[in-house]
Amino acid sequence: MRFLITGGAGFIGSHLAEYLLGAGESVVVLDNLSTGRFDNIRHLVGQPSFSYFIGSVEDPALLTEAGRQCDAIFHLAAAVGVELIVRDPVGTIETNINGTEAVLRFAVRYGKRVLVTSSSEVYGKTAKLPFREEDDVTYGATSRPRWAYAISKAVDEFLVRAYVESKGLPGIVARLFNTVGPRQVGHYGMVIPRFVDQALRGGPLLVYGDGRQTRCFAHVADIVAALYELIRLPQLNAEIVNLGGKERVSIRHLAERVRDRVNPRLDIQHVPYESVFGASFEDMRDRDPDLQRARKLIGYAPRYDLNRILDDVIGDRRRERQAA
Ligand code: UDP
């Protein structure tokens, strides 16, 4: 099959491109390089089953040129990372909603299957763990910019459902939880590459708040394999599917594990959220995906544990620093 990956020069998109090519598929990447990096796909350029277009999914002529010959679309192009969302609220909302709408319109018109990646942000500040796809969600006040991201991704999910139900689109939604691995950068808030970079620079590792907030991290290799399984399901009925890691860890403990792997003598410091994100910021306390639906649909079972994830990221960041 031939797949279009929007956001294919991003961290997850570029791993997906690599994985699909390895599985013998053809891949077209469309990316505007806003947060994606050409370096992420440079090593794929020249392979006969790979091509790429630089530009926006909101450019209809370009989207048609890139996607016309494809059978299916992975729509990953989106605003990414908590820091970016605080810095650029207009860009976040518009990219997430207008981009998804453009892709769904195109897919219906040309009869393509679509997988849209959503985010665990959609769960908002739901306190009941683990998060199930059919759970109610709770958001903070609209005066707090963080929730704009959550709600824009929720609108994407509604859009997929609406296109499936009223226009017959074969579409599915993957709700991605914290995904990590080689090539991820820390500029947009991602905690593991940040801690690793801080440790490799000699510390300190900066934990926001009391560090008792918890997350489950998945290796990008597990996530891209699952995305490939999901888009090939016989029926794509707008189902929402959580994908993420299994082991829940506090951010303080995570910092200790990174420190212990790099240099046990490094300092870990706590900094208040307000000094990083401003006073209106609200963090999610805990995140834990219920993975039963993914298991039932595609036999999803993550193969990489947190130790392996940390080793991979540390190895990758060390190589990058040596190359710089
Ligand atoms: N975090 C931190 N130090 C950092 C970056 C993030 O302590 O340098 C915390 C952040 O406040 C959050 C957790 O780590 O509680 C995960 O942050 P990330 O941005 O990676 O993911 P998300 O908050 O979207 O789950």
XYZ file of C-alpha atoms and ligand atoms in Angstrom:
349
model
C 0.000 0.000 0.000
C 0.968 3.635 -0.328
C 0.590 5.825 2.760
C 0.555 9.576 3.173
C 1.938 10.729 6.525
C 1.113 14.328 7.384
C 3.627 15.542 9.939
C 5.939 12.832 8.611
C 9.099 14.791 9.409
C 8.162 14.989 13.061
C 9.374 12.679 15.769
C 6.594 10.078 15.573
C 5.912 10.602 11.855
C 9.502 9.925 10.848
C 9.592 6.703 12.877
C 6.325 5.677 11.246
C 7.773 6.395 7.785
C 10.795 4.253 8.575
C 8.626 1.450 9.939
C 6.307 1.391 6.909
C 9.221 1.335 4.480
C 10.680 -1.553 6.489
C 7.361 -3.379 6.100
C 7.602 -3.016 2.315
C 5.078 -0.175 1.978
C 5.379 3.076 0.028
C 5.445 6.361 1.912
C 4.770 9.991 1.040
C 5.556 12.574 3.724
C 3.898 15.984 3.876
C 5.296 18.335 6.512
C 5.623 22.109 6.852
C 8.703 21.722 9.092
C 7.157 23.906 11.787
C 8.145 21.496 14.522
C 9.275 18.637 12.279
C 12.888 18.541 11.072
C 14.208 17.600 7.681
C 17.041 15.794 9.470
C 14.455 13.288 10.723
C 13.791 12.039 7.176
C 17.068 12.835 5.427
C 18.195 9.201 5.693
C 15.041 8.040 3.856
C 15.466 10.347 0.871
C 16.572 8.387 -2.191
C 14.714 5.182 -1.291
C 12.512 4.333 -4.292
C 9.338 3.909 -2.192
C 9.802 7.219 -0.377
C 8.917 10.760 -1.383
C 8.222 13.972 0.486
C 6.575 17.378 0.080
C 7.354 20.401 2.236
C 4.295 22.540 2.912
C 0.999 22.691 4.722
C -1.926 20.249 4.764
C -4.067 23.368 4.499
C -2.771 23.945 0.951
C -5.347 21.975 -1.082
C -3.247 21.721 -4.252
C -0.268 20.388 -2.331
C -2.369 17.956 -0.318
C -3.869 16.632 -3.549
C -0.467 16.275 -5.165
C 0.963 14.471 -2.135
C -2.049 12.295 -1.346
C -3.735 11.542 -4.631
C -1.901 8.263 -5.279
C -2.081 7.085 -1.667
C -4.467 4.455 -0.297
C -4.505 5.699 3.271
C -3.510 8.693 5.366
C -1.916 8.926 8.771
C -2.753 12.442 9.935
C -0.104 13.372 12.489
C 0.430 17.034 11.566
C -0.529 19.025 14.659
C 0.673 21.577 17.140
C 2.893 19.734 19.575
C 4.027 20.034 23.170
C 2.837 21.944 26.161
C 5.334 24.813 25.925
C 4.409 25.599 22.334
C 0.764 25.687 23.249
C 1.355 28.277 25.908
C 3.481 30.360 23.521
C 1.250 30.174 20.441
C -2.428 29.623 21.284
C -3.745 30.871 17.922
C -1.419 28.613 15.945
C -2.331 25.653 18.139
C -6.064 25.936 17.699
C -5.934 26.710 13.998
C -3.400 24.031 13.119
C -5.224 21.321 15.013
C -8.711 22.054 13.756
C -8.204 23.465 10.250
C -5.521 20.927 9.369
C -7.668 17.964 10.389
C -10.665 19.328 8.560
C -8.614 19.757 5.376
C -7.348 16.179 5.573
C -10.785 14.686 6.236
C -12.344 16.629 3.360
C -9.630 15.408 1.041
C -9.985 11.808 2.254
C -13.739 11.759 1.673
C -13.420 13.291 -1.752
C -10.822 10.787 -2.940
C -11.950 7.740 -0.938
C -8.946 7.265 1.373
C -8.861 5.591 4.776
C -7.667 7.881 7.563
C -6.096 7.478 10.971
C -6.032 10.703 13.000
C -3.709 10.887 15.984
C -5.274 12.515 18.999
C -3.800 12.997 22.438
C -4.237 11.941 26.047
C -4.744 15.686 26.636
C -8.334 14.999 25.565
C -8.922 13.433 28.996
C -8.458 16.908 30.470
C -8.224 16.835 34.240
C -10.195 13.645 34.656
C -9.102 12.124 37.954
C -10.372 8.558 37.554
C -7.570 6.170 36.567
C -6.890 4.457 34.241
C -8.346 6.563 31.413
C -10.876 4.684 29.310
C -11.900 5.837 25.869
C -15.567 6.107 26.827
C -14.976 8.017 30.083
C -16.460 11.462 30.640
C -13.914 14.274 30.407
C -13.442 17.438 32.485
C -11.642 20.592 31.415
C -10.478 23.712 33.214
C -11.739 27.231 32.553
C -11.371 28.620 29.024
C -9.230 31.421 30.468
C -6.486 28.820 30.904
C -4.753 28.303 27.546
C -3.688 24.731 28.158
C -7.242 23.462 27.703
C -7.374 24.948 24.212
C -5.089 22.152 23.123
C -7.239 19.467 24.732
C -10.406 20.875 23.286
C -8.935 21.326 19.804
C -7.964 17.654 19.783
C -11.420 16.717 21.071
C -12.904 18.688 18.150
C -10.660 16.634 15.820
C -12.176 13.473 17.285
C -15.691 14.835 16.778
C -14.783 15.729 13.209
C -13.647 12.172 12.482
C -16.860 10.773 13.933
C -18.971 13.237 11.964
C -17.208 12.417 8.682
C -17.516 8.677 9.328
C -21.186 8.839 10.230
C -22.454 11.355 7.744
C -20.058 10.976 4.821
C -19.043 7.329 5.010
C -15.331 8.024 5.626
C -13.332 4.996 6.837
C -11.635 6.706 9.789
C -10.159 5.868 13.184
C -8.578 7.851 16.043
C -5.496 6.882 18.062
C -5.246 8.724 21.387
C -1.534 8.826 22.039
C -0.156 9.019 25.560
C 3.390 10.203 26.325
C 5.504 8.762 23.537
C 9.284 8.856 23.628
C 12.330 7.614 21.789
C 15.300 8.590 19.675
C 15.079 11.883 17.713
C 12.602 13.476 20.127
C 13.710 16.947 21.131
C 13.035 18.728 24.396
C 12.267 22.189 22.948
C 8.517 21.730 23.201
C 8.334 20.504 26.775
C 8.892 16.732 26.496
C 10.232 15.662 29.839
C 12.456 12.675 29.033
C 14.707 14.298 26.395
C 14.864 17.358 28.658
C 15.993 15.404 31.702
C 18.492 13.480 29.581
C 19.940 16.673 28.057
C 20.111 18.306 31.486
C 21.905 15.258 32.878
C 24.366 15.077 29.972
C 25.168 18.770 30.506
C 26.037 18.026 34.131
C 22.682 18.923 35.741
C 20.680 20.049 37.479
C 17.569 18.117 36.398
C 14.577 20.438 36.733
C 11.380 18.865 38.045
C 8.280 21.043 37.784
C 6.150 21.261 40.914
C 6.413 18.628 43.637
C 7.297 15.872 41.148
C 4.489 13.641 42.395
C 2.571 13.939 39.133
C 2.675 10.633 37.236
C 2.902 9.511 33.609
C 3.217 6.270 31.600
C 5.762 6.434 28.785
C 5.650 4.404 25.581
C 8.499 3.762 23.177
C 7.830 5.198 19.737
C 8.604 1.792 18.189
C 5.598 0.266 19.959
C 3.373 3.165 18.933
C 4.185 3.169 15.208
C 3.710 -0.602 14.970
C 0.270 -0.162 16.544
C -0.681 2.689 14.190
C 0.087 0.445 11.226
C -2.137 -2.307 12.671
C -4.981 0.104 13.375
C -5.183 1.633 9.910
C -5.393 -1.841 8.347
C -8.369 -3.006 10.434
C -11.134 -4.165 8.100
C -13.672 -1.628 9.423
C -12.714 1.928 10.444
C -15.740 3.162 12.361
C -14.476 6.277 14.140
C -13.349 4.167 17.064
C -11.126 5.961 19.597
C -8.172 3.829 20.720
C -5.742 4.627 23.547
C -2.097 3.848 22.835
C 0.587 4.309 25.461
C 2.914 2.719 27.981
C 2.107 0.495 30.964
C 4.435 1.484 33.811
C 3.281 4.576 35.723
C 6.099 6.605 37.210
C 6.248 9.852 39.187
C 8.221 12.650 37.558
C 10.527 12.881 40.599
C 11.284 9.172 40.336
C 11.790 9.552 36.591
C 14.378 12.276 37.222
C 16.139 9.972 39.703
C 16.207 7.130 37.181
C 17.693 9.369 34.485
C 20.229 10.767 36.958
C 21.228 7.291 38.165
C 21.845 6.118 34.592
C 23.927 9.145 33.601
C 25.689 10.257 36.789
C 24.321 9.521 40.299
C 26.006 12.630 41.733
C 23.909 15.085 39.728
C 21.565 17.495 41.422
C 17.762 17.386 41.020
C 15.932 20.667 41.668
C 12.227 21.478 41.859
C 10.877 24.602 40.163
C 7.360 25.999 40.534
C 5.082 25.717 37.482
C 4.384 29.467 37.572
C 8.012 30.305 36.920
C 7.991 28.156 33.769
C 4.514 28.567 32.340
C 3.047 31.621 34.083
C 0.347 31.780 36.715
C -2.573 30.455 34.672
C -0.998 27.046 34.048
C -2.586 23.817 35.269
C -0.763 20.504 34.962
C -2.405 17.108 34.626
C -1.777 15.250 37.827
C -1.826 11.687 36.579
C -2.082 9.954 33.237
C -2.571 6.250 32.771
C -4.063 4.673 29.660
C -6.468 1.779 29.814
C -5.125 -0.351 26.972
C -7.829 -3.028 26.811
C -9.411 -1.744 23.635
C -6.073 -1.641 21.795
C -5.320 -5.129 23.065
C -8.667 -6.432 21.864
C -8.501 -4.769 18.450
C -4.858 -5.343 17.492
C -3.294 -7.409 20.293
C -1.396 -4.321 21.501
C 1.225 -5.174 24.147
C 4.145 -2.729 24.528
C 7.507 -4.484 24.204
C 9.718 -1.683 25.534
C 9.831 -0.940 29.264
C 10.944 2.360 30.801
C 14.559 1.228 31.323
C 14.887 0.392 27.644
C 13.266 3.696 26.698
C 15.685 5.657 28.884
C 18.689 3.751 27.513
C 17.587 4.446 23.939
C 17.066 8.160 24.558
C 20.332 8.540 26.484
C 22.224 6.737 23.688
C 20.571 8.903 21.044
C 21.261 12.198 22.829
C 24.872 11.177 23.481
C 25.388 10.429 19.763
C 23.738 13.724 18.805
C 26.003 15.666 21.178
C 29.084 13.950 19.820
C 28.036 14.711 16.233
C 27.400 18.412 17.023
N 8.225 18.206 33.406
C 9.263 18.472 34.280
N 10.421 19.018 33.792
C 10.589 19.334 32.470
C 9.533 19.051 31.564
C 8.359 18.493 32.064
O 9.153 18.190 35.483
O 11.655 19.836 32.088
C 6.987 17.574 33.911
C 5.699 18.241 33.442
O 5.311 19.287 34.316
C 4.712 17.089 33.469
C 5.572 15.877 33.132
O 6.925 16.268 33.371
O 4.148 16.919 34.737
C 5.434 15.422 31.681
O 5.633 16.531 30.848
P 5.567 16.451 29.258
O 5.540 17.851 28.760
O 6.641 15.544 28.764
O 4.194 15.708 28.954
P 2.671 16.008 29.390
O 2.635 17.016 30.481
O 2.034 16.484 28.137
O 2.171 14.667 29.849
